[in-house]
Amino acid sequence: MEYRPSLQHLALGLGTNVLPARDILVRDASGRDADAIAAIGAEAMPAQYAGLVDPAALDAVVRQTYTPSAVGECIERCQGASGAYFLVAERSGQVVGFLHFDSSGPEPELHRLYLEHRHREAGIGTLLMNELHARLPAECAYMLLVVAGNDRAVRFYERHGLLVSRIVDGLVYYSALLVNV
């Protein structure tokens, strides 16, 4: 999927920092959030991709990506990079969701957005997307890979201005990045 800002998107008020839920705070992540983010990702990612991605592959990604140290390193990289954002949504002082975006690859990319299961369908994902769009330059386009069959995610991202602009094989796409590094 690809996000390209449009006048219609901006006219709808998407990309603004209006918070419909008064008890949610969207802020930059810090190292102190790494444990909570790791726990959310380790729970949410396998649940999101159940039946869509090989369970062994999911387990390997979770073990590699959602340790507190791996999350902490990613947060630190985002803090030191221009055009990179690692955001958290906090409710009553507890991290309940997160979003990771950066421009370190060949094109800006929204890498991940996950919420605690009990906080889904509460508008928190929208708050995270709105905050990201409020921080991005008006002309910024970016990409997002969505696993084939993840129709719920496609509908969510379409509501936030993304559209399917091309279909790629994620393994081939990321393998090419590793070769070009």
mmCIF file of C-alpha atoms in Angstrom:
data_model
loop_
_atom_site.group_PDB
_atom_site.id
_atom_site.type_symbol
_atom_site.label_atom_id
_atom_site.label_comp_id
_atom_site.label_asym_id
_atom_site.label_seq_id
_atom_site.Cartn_x
_atom_site.Cartn_y
_atom_site.Cartn_z
ATOM 1 C CA MET A 1 0.000 0.000 0.000
ATOM 2 C CA GLU A 2 1.131 3.520 -0.560
ATOM 3 C CA TYR A 3 0.110 6.759 1.078
ATOM 4 C CA ARG A 4 -0.084 9.882 -1.036
ATOM 5 C CA PRO A 5 -1.621 12.961 0.577
ATOM 6 C CA SER A 6 -4.601 14.334 -1.272
ATOM 7 C CA LEU A 7 -6.808 17.381 -0.941
ATOM 8 C CA GLN A 8 -9.760 15.101 -0.197
ATOM 9 C CA HIS A 9 -7.774 13.408 2.573
ATOM 10 C CA LEU A 10 -6.824 16.757 4.097
ATOM 11 C CA ALA A 11 -10.375 18.130 3.699
ATOM 12 C CA LEU A 12 -11.698 15.216 5.740
ATOM 13 C CA GLY A 13 -9.481 16.337 8.602
ATOM 14 C CA LEU A 14 -7.380 13.193 8.523
ATOM 15 C CA GLY A 15 -3.810 13.842 9.513
ATOM 16 C CA THR A 16 -4.781 16.314 12.187
ATOM 17 C CA ASN A 17 -4.052 15.883 15.845
ATOM 18 C CA VAL A 18 -7.669 15.775 17.072
ATOM 19 C CA LEU A 19 -8.034 13.267 19.886
ATOM 20 C CA PRO A 20 -11.541 11.785 20.086
ATOM 21 C CA ALA A 21 -10.597 9.715 23.148
ATOM 22 C CA ARG A 22 -9.741 12.077 25.987
ATOM 23 C CA ASP A 23 -7.835 9.521 28.006
ATOM 24 C CA ILE A 24 -5.334 8.599 25.254
ATOM 25 C CA LEU A 25 -1.958 10.288 24.956
ATOM 26 C CA VAL A 26 0.056 9.800 21.759
ATOM 27 C CA ARG A 27 3.726 10.606 22.272
ATOM 28 C CA ASP A 28 7.228 9.693 21.162
ATOM 29 C CA ALA A 29 8.395 6.354 22.521
ATOM 30 C CA SER A 30 11.327 6.219 24.908
ATOM 31 C CA GLY A 31 13.544 3.402 26.085
ATOM 32 C CA ARG A 32 11.303 3.058 29.141
ATOM 33 C CA ASP A 33 8.527 1.845 26.807
ATOM 34 C CA ALA A 34 10.510 -1.046 25.303
ATOM 35 C CA ASP A 35 9.139 -3.764 27.610
ATOM 36 C CA ALA A 36 5.507 -2.774 26.991
ATOM 37 C CA ILE A 37 6.018 -2.435 23.226
ATOM 38 C CA ALA A 38 7.771 -5.815 23.069
ATOM 39 C CA ALA A 39 4.895 -7.459 24.939
ATOM 40 C CA ILE A 40 2.268 -5.885 22.677
ATOM 41 C CA GLY A 41 4.136 -6.822 19.497
ATOM 42 C CA ALA A 42 4.792 -10.384 20.684
ATOM 43 C CA GLU A 43 1.056 -10.844 21.295
ATOM 44 C CA ALA A 44 -0.436 -8.817 18.458
ATOM 45 C CA MET A 45 1.736 -9.862 15.531
ATOM 46 C CA PRO A 46 1.025 -13.619 15.733
ATOM 47 C CA ALA A 47 -2.673 -12.933 16.303
ATOM 48 C CA GLN A 48 -2.824 -10.586 13.300
ATOM 49 C CA TYR A 49 -1.145 -13.044 10.936
ATOM 50 C CA ALA A 50 -2.648 -16.324 12.159
ATOM 51 C CA GLY A 51 -3.551 -18.372 9.112
ATOM 52 C CA LEU A 52 -1.797 -15.934 6.768
ATOM 53 C CA VAL A 53 1.882 -16.522 7.568
ATOM 54 C CA ASP A 54 3.737 -19.711 8.463
ATOM 55 C CA PRO A 55 3.732 -20.025 12.289
ATOM 56 C CA ALA A 56 7.452 -20.884 12.382
ATOM 57 C CA ALA A 57 8.275 -17.740 10.412
ATOM 58 C CA LEU A 58 6.082 -15.656 12.739
ATOM 59 C CA ASP A 59 7.787 -17.132 15.778
ATOM 60 C CA ALA A 60 11.224 -16.322 14.340
ATOM 61 C CA VAL A 61 10.241 -12.718 13.590
ATOM 62 C CA VAL A 62 8.733 -12.237 17.039
ATOM 63 C CA ARG A 63 11.816 -13.692 18.765
ATOM 64 C CA GLN A 64 14.075 -11.435 16.697
ATOM 65 C CA THR A 65 12.016 -8.240 16.673
ATOM 66 C CA TYR A 66 10.083 -8.122 19.926
ATOM 67 C CA THR A 67 12.681 -8.479 22.624
ATOM 68 C CA PRO A 68 12.939 -5.404 24.842
ATOM 69 C CA SER A 69 16.523 -4.851 23.675
ATOM 70 C CA ALA A 70 15.579 -5.026 19.959
ATOM 71 C CA VAL A 71 12.677 -2.627 20.510
ATOM 72 C CA GLY A 72 14.901 -0.298 22.564
ATOM 73 C CA GLU A 73 17.494 -0.214 19.787
ATOM 74 C CA CYS A 74 14.806 0.609 17.215
ATOM 75 C CA ILE A 75 13.458 3.421 19.375
ATOM 76 C CA GLU A 76 16.978 4.792 19.758
ATOM 77 C CA ARG A 77 17.567 4.677 15.977
ATOM 78 C CA CYS A 78 14.324 6.563 15.398
ATOM 79 C CA GLN A 79 15.240 9.210 17.971
ATOM 80 C CA GLY A 80 18.498 9.867 16.138
ATOM 81 C CA ALA A 81 17.144 9.881 12.592
ATOM 82 C CA SER A 82 15.421 12.564 10.588
ATOM 83 C CA GLY A 83 12.000 11.496 9.329
ATOM 84 C CA ALA A 84 11.731 8.574 11.759
ATOM 85 C CA TYR A 85 8.985 8.186 14.352
ATOM 86 C CA PHE A 86 8.337 5.576 16.992
ATOM 87 C CA LEU A 87 5.082 6.603 18.632
ATOM 88 C CA VAL A 88 3.151 5.096 21.504
ATOM 89 C CA ALA A 89 -0.452 5.449 22.597
ATOM 90 C CA GLU A 90 -0.821 5.578 26.345
ATOM 91 C CA ARG A 91 -3.990 5.116 28.392
ATOM 92 C CA SER A 92 -3.908 5.792 32.131
ATOM 93 C CA GLY A 93 -0.103 5.746 32.077
ATOM 94 C CA GLN A 94 0.108 2.371 30.296
ATOM 95 C CA VAL A 95 1.320 1.856 26.714
ATOM 96 C CA VAL A 96 -1.540 0.232 24.764
ATOM 97 C CA GLY A 97 -0.279 0.591 21.188
ATOM 98 C CA PHE A 98 2.573 1.744 18.984
ATOM 99 C CA LEU A 99 3.559 2.825 15.485
ATOM 100 C CA HIS A 100 6.995 2.669 13.822
ATOM 101 C CA PHE A 101 7.832 4.731 10.702
ATOM 102 C CA ASP A 102 11.156 5.636 9.134
ATOM 103 C CA SER A 103 12.883 6.699 5.956
ATOM 104 C CA SER A 104 15.981 4.525 6.220
ATOM 105 C CA GLY A 105 15.213 2.274 3.219
ATOM 106 C CA PRO A 106 14.755 3.140 -0.436
ATOM 107 C CA GLU A 107 11.472 4.892 0.393
ATOM 108 C CA PRO A 108 9.751 6.069 3.578
ATOM 109 C CA GLU A 109 7.871 3.188 5.190
ATOM 110 C CA LEU A 110 5.276 2.610 7.870
ATOM 111 C CA HIS A 111 6.721 -0.589 9.330
ATOM 112 C CA ARG A 112 4.213 -1.513 11.997
ATOM 113 C CA LEU A 113 1.212 -0.443 14.005
ATOM 114 C CA TYR A 114 -0.052 -2.739 16.759
ATOM 115 C CA LEU A 115 -2.428 -2.394 19.692
ATOM 116 C CA GLU A 116 -3.191 -4.491 22.732
ATOM 117 C CA HIS A 117 -6.082 -6.715 21.678
ATOM 118 C CA ARG A 118 -8.487 -5.271 24.254
ATOM 119 C CA HIS A 119 -7.875 -1.764 22.870
ATOM 120 C CA ARG A 120 -8.651 -2.537 19.233
ATOM 121 C CA GLU A 121 -11.682 -0.848 17.672
ATOM 122 C CA ALA A 122 -11.364 2.055 20.147
ATOM 123 C CA GLY A 123 -9.926 4.644 17.732
ATOM 124 C CA ILE A 124 -6.378 4.331 19.070
ATOM 125 C CA GLY A 125 -4.937 3.196 15.730
ATOM 126 C CA THR A 126 -6.548 6.254 14.171
ATOM 127 C CA LEU A 127 -4.909 8.488 16.770
ATOM 128 C CA LEU A 128 -1.508 7.007 15.966
ATOM 129 C CA MET A 129 -2.058 7.427 12.201
ATOM 130 C CA ASN A 130 -3.293 10.999 12.682
ATOM 131 C CA GLU A 131 -0.218 11.887 14.715
ATOM 132 C CA LEU A 132 2.082 10.363 12.092
ATOM 133 C CA HIS A 133 0.372 12.299 9.297
ATOM 134 C CA ALA A 134 0.515 15.512 11.326
ATOM 135 C CA ARG A 135 4.297 15.119 11.627
ATOM 136 C CA LEU A 136 5.001 14.252 7.994
ATOM 137 C CA PRO A 137 5.620 16.955 5.387
ATOM 138 C CA ALA A 138 2.487 17.619 3.348
ATOM 139 C CA GLU A 139 3.981 16.130 0.178
ATOM 140 C CA CYS A 140 5.333 12.983 1.863
ATOM 141 C CA ALA A 141 4.348 9.680 0.299
ATOM 142 C CA TYR A 142 5.279 6.402 1.944
ATOM 143 C CA MET A 143 4.836 2.676 1.573
ATOM 144 C CA LEU A 144 3.457 -0.048 3.760
ATOM 145 C CA LEU A 145 3.602 -3.775 3.117
ATOM 146 C CA VAL A 146 0.412 -5.633 4.058
ATOM 147 C CA VAL A 147 0.297 -9.427 3.998
ATOM 148 C CA ALA A 148 -2.050 -10.807 1.336
ATOM 149 C CA GLY A 149 -5.339 -11.767 2.960
ATOM 150 C CA ASN A 150 -5.044 -9.234 5.786
ATOM 151 C CA ASP A 151 -8.239 -7.543 4.626
ATOM 152 C CA ARG A 152 -8.982 -5.925 7.981
ATOM 153 C CA ALA A 153 -5.658 -4.069 7.850
ATOM 154 C CA VAL A 154 -6.250 -3.039 4.233
ATOM 155 C CA ARG A 155 -9.637 -1.522 5.175
ATOM 156 C CA PHE A 156 -8.089 0.312 8.155
ATOM 157 C CA TYR A 157 -5.277 1.811 6.072
ATOM 158 C CA GLU A 158 -7.616 2.747 3.218
ATOM 159 C CA ARG A 159 -9.707 4.728 5.726
ATOM 160 C CA HIS A 160 -6.503 6.634 6.508
ATOM 161 C CA GLY A 161 -5.623 7.609 2.957
ATOM 162 C CA LEU A 162 -3.515 4.655 1.820
ATOM 163 C CA LEU A 163 -4.223 2.870 -1.410
ATOM 164 C CA VAL A 164 -2.963 -0.238 -3.108
ATOM 165 C CA SER A 165 -0.566 1.073 -5.731
ATOM 166 C CA ARG A 166 1.412 -2.086 -6.402
ATOM 167 C CA ILE A 167 1.623 -5.659 -5.283
ATOM 168 C CA VAL A 168 5.040 -6.966 -4.312
ATOM 169 C CA ASP A 169 6.411 -10.160 -2.866
ATOM 170 C CA GLY A 170 7.530 -9.074 0.606
ATOM 171 C CA LEU A 171 10.321 -11.653 0.792
ATOM 172 C CA VAL A 172 11.724 -10.540 -2.569
ATOM 173 C CA TYR A 173 11.330 -6.852 -1.626
ATOM 174 C CA TYR A 174 13.183 -7.158 1.679
ATOM 175 C CA SER A 175 15.776 -9.577 0.262
ATOM 176 C CA ALA A 176 16.683 -6.962 -2.366
ATOM 177 C CA LEU A 177 17.167 -4.406 0.399
ATOM 178 C CA LEU A 178 19.599 -6.705 2.198
ATOM 179 C CA VAL A 179 21.594 -7.274 -0.988
ATOM 180 C CA ASN A 180 21.832 -3.532 -1.633
ATOM 181 C CA VAL A 181 22.967 -2.651 1.890
#
